[in-house]
Tab-separated table of C-alpha atoms in Angstrom:
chain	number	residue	atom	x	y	z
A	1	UNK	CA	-50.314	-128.444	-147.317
A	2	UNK	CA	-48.599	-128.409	-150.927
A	3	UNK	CA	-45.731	-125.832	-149.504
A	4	UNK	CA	-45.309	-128.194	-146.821
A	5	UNK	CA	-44.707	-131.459	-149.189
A	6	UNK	CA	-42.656	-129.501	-151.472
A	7	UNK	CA	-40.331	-128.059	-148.551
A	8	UNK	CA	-40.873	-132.326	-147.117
A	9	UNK	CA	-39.893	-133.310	-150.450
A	10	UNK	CA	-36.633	-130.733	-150.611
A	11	UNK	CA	-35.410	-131.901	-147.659
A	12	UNK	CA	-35.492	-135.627	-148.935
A	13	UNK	CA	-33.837	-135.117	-152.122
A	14	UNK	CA	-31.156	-132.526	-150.380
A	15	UNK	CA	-30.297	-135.382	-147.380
A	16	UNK	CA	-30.512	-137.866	-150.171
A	17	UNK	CA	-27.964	-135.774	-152.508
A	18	UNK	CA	-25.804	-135.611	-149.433
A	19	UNK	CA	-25.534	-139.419	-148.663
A	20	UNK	CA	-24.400	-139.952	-152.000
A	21	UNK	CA	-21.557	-137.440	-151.726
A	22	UNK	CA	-20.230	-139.091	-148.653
A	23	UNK	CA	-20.158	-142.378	-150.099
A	24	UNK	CA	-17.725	-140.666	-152.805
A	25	UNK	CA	-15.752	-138.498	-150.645
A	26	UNK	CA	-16.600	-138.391	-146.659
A	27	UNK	CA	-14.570	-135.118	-145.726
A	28	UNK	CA	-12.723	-132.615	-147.794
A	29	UNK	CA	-9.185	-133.181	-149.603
A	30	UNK	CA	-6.067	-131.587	-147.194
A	31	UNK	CA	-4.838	-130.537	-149.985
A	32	UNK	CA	-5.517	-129.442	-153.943
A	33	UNK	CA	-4.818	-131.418	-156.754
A	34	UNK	CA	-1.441	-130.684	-158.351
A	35	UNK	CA	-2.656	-128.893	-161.700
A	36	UNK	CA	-5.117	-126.533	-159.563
A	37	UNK	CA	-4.667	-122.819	-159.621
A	38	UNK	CA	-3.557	-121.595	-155.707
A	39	UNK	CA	-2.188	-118.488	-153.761
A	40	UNK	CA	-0.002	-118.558	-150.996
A	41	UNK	CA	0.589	-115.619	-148.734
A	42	UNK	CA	4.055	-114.771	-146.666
A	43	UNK	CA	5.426	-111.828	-144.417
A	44	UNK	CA	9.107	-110.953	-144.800
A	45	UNK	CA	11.522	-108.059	-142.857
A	46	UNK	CA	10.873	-104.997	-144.394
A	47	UNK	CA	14.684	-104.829	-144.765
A	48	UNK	CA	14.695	-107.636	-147.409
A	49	UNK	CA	12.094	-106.358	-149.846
A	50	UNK	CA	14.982	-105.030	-152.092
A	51	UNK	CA	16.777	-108.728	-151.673
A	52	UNK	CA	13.459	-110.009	-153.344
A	53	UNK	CA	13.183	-107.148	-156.004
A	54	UNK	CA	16.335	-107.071	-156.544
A	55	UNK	CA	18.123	-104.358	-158.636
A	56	UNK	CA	15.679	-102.710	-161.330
A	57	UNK	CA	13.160	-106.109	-160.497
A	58	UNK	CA	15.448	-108.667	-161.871
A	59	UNK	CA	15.722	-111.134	-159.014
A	60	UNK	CA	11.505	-110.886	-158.824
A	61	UNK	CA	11.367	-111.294	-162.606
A	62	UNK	CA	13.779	-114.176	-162.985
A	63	UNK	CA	11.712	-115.754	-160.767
A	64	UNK	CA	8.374	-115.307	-162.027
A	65	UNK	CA	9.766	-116.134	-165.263
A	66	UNK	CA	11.442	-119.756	-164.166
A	67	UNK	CA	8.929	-120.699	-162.164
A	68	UNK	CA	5.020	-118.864	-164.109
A	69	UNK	CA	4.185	-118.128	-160.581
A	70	UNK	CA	2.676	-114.429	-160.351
A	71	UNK	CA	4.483	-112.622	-156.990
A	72	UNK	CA	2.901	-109.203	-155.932
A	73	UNK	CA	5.013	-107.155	-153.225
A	74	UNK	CA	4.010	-104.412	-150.796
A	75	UNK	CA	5.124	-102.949	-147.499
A	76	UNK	CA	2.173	-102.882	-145.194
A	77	UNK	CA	2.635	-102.777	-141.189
A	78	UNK	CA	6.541	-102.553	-141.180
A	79	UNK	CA	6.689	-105.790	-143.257
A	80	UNK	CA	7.150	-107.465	-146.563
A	81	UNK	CA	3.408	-108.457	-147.720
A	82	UNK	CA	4.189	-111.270	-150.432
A	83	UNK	CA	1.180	-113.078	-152.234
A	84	UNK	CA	2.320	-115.675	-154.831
A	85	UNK	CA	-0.705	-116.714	-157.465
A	86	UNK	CA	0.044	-119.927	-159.126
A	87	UNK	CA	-1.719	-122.034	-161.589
A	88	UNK	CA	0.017	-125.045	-160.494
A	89	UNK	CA	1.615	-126.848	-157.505
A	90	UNK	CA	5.046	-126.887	-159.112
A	91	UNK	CA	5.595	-123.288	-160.152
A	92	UNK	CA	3.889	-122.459	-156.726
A	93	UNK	CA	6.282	-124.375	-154.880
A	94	UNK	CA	9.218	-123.524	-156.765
A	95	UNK	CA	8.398	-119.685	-156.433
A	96	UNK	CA	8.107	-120.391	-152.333
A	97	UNK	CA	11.415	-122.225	-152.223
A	98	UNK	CA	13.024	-119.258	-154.069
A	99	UNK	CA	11.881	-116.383	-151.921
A	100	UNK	CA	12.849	-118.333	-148.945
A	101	UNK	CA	16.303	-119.535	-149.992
A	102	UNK	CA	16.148	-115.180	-150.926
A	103	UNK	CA	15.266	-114.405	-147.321
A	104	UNK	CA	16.296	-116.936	-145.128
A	105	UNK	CA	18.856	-116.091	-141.844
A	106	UNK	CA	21.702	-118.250	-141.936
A	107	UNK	CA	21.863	-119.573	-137.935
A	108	UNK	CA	24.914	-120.396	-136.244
A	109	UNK	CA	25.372	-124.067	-135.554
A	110	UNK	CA	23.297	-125.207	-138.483
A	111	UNK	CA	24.780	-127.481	-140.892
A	112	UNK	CA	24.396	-126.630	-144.550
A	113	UNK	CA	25.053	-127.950	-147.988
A	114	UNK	CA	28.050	-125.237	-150.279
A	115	UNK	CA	29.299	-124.846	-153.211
A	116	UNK	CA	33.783	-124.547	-153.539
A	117	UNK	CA	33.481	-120.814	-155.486
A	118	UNK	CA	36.685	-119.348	-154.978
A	119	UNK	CA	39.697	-120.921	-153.279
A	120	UNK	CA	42.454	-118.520	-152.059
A	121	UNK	CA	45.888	-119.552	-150.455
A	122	UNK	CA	44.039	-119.647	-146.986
A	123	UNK	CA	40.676	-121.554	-147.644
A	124	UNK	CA	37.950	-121.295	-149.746
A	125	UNK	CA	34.958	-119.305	-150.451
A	126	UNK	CA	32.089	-121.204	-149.915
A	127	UNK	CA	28.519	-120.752	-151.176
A	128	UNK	CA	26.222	-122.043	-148.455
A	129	UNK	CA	22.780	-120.393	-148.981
A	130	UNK	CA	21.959	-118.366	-152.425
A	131	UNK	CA	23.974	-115.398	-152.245
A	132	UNK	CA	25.392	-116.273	-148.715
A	133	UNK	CA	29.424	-116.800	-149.391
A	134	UNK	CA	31.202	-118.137	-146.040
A	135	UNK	CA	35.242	-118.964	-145.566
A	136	UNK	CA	35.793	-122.092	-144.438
A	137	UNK	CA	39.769	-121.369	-142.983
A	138	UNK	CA	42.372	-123.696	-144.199
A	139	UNK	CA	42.543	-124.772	-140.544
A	140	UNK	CA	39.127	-125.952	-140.776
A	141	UNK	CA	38.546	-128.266	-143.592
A	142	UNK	CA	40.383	-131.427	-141.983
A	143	UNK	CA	42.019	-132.222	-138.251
A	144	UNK	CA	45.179	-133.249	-139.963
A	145	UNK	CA	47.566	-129.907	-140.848
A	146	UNK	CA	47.547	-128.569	-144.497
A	147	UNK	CA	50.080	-126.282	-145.928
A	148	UNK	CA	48.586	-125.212	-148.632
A	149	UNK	CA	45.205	-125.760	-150.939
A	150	UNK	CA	46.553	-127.552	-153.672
A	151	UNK	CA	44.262	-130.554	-154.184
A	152	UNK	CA	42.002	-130.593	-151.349
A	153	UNK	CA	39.042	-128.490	-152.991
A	154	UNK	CA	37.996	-127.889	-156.506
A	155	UNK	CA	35.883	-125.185	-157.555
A	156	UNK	CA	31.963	-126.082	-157.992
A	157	UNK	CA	32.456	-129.419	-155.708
A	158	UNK	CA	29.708	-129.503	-153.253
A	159	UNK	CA	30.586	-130.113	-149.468
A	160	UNK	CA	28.686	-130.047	-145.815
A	161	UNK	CA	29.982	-127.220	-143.160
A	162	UNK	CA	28.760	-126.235	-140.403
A	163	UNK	CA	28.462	-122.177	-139.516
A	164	UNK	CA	30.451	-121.425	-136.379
A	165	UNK	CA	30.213	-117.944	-136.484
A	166	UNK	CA	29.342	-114.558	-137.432
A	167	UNK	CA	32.010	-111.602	-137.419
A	168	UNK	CA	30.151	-108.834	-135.297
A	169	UNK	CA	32.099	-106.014	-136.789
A	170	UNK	CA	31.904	-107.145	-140.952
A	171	UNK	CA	28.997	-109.612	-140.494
A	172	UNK	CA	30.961	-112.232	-142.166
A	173	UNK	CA	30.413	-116.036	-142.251
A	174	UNK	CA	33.079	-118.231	-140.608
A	175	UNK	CA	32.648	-121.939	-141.571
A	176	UNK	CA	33.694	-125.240	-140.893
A	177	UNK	CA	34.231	-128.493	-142.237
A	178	UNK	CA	36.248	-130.412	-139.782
A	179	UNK	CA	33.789	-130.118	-136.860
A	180	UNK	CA	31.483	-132.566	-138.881
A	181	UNK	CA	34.292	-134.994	-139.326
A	182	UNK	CA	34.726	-137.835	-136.722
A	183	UNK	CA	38.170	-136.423	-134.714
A	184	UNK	CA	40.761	-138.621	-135.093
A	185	UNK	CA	42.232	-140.552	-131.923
A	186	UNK	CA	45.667	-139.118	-130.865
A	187	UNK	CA	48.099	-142.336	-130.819
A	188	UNK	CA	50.622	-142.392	-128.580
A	189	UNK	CA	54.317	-143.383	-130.524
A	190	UNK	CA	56.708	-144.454	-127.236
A	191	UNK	CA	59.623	-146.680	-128.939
């Protein structure tokens, strides 16, 4: 009879503790709070480990060392195993948004935001995904005719192309700018 009260009496008090808790907080938080330590685990193409690394680790470094996120990297199953230990939302985020920007596949037809890097008698160089250069052809920047590039670009200014296509042979990015512009009506001049 005395096991049986005490086990009676252990129920109570447990149910009891657990009414209380859901009156504070009825179902678990989606998500952690921002300063709380976290992992987050991704696959990549085995192809761009190196792109991660980098040459001698300096691309995986520079990140850990911007961002205080700790990346570990290992090729298990044909693919890029990445875990990313964090003691804080930020860094952990910031490490994520890296890697991605690192590995992501630039897709034809998608719009992007670039950087002016270089700008050669024919177009300009653009910078439309880290490390990702594209030429956006002089014949592509507006539907009027341009003769030359004086003026119409500066180096560093930040405009929106569009990818319209990859060279098969060289794998090159050919951009455009024009094809997000509204086209202009054609007037008809009869005198």
């Amino acid at each position: 009879n005395v096991l049986k009260e005490a086990l009676y009496q252990a129920k109570n008090g447990r149910l009891h503790i657990l009414e209380e808790i859901s009156k504070t907080l009825d179902k678990s938080r989606e998500d952690l709070k921002p300063h709380a330590p976290r992992s987050f685990n991704m696959s990549i193409p085995k192809e761009l480990i190196g792109a991660v690394i980098g040459p001698g680790g300096k691309v995986i470094q520079e990140i850990q060392k911007d961002t205080g996120a700790t990346i570990v990297i290992e090729e298990k199953d044909n693919m890029g195993k990445i875990n990313i230990f964090s003691n804080d939302e930020t860094s952990m985020n910031g490490a994520i948004s890296r890697i991605k920007g690192i590995v992501a596949q630039p897709e034809i037809g998608e719009t992007y935001t670039g950087k002016v890097k270089n700008i050669m008698p024919f177009g300009a160089f653009i910078e439309f995904m880290p490390g990702k250069d594209g030429l956006l052809h002089i014949s592509e920047i507006k539907w009027e005719r341009l003769e030359n590039m004086e003026g119409v670009l500066e180096p560093g200014e930040e405009i929106m192309v569009k990818l319209i296509d990859v060279d098969k042979k060289t794998g090159k990015f050919k951009l455009s700018r024009k094809v997000l512009l509204p086209k202009p009506e054609k007037t008809d001049k009869k005198d």
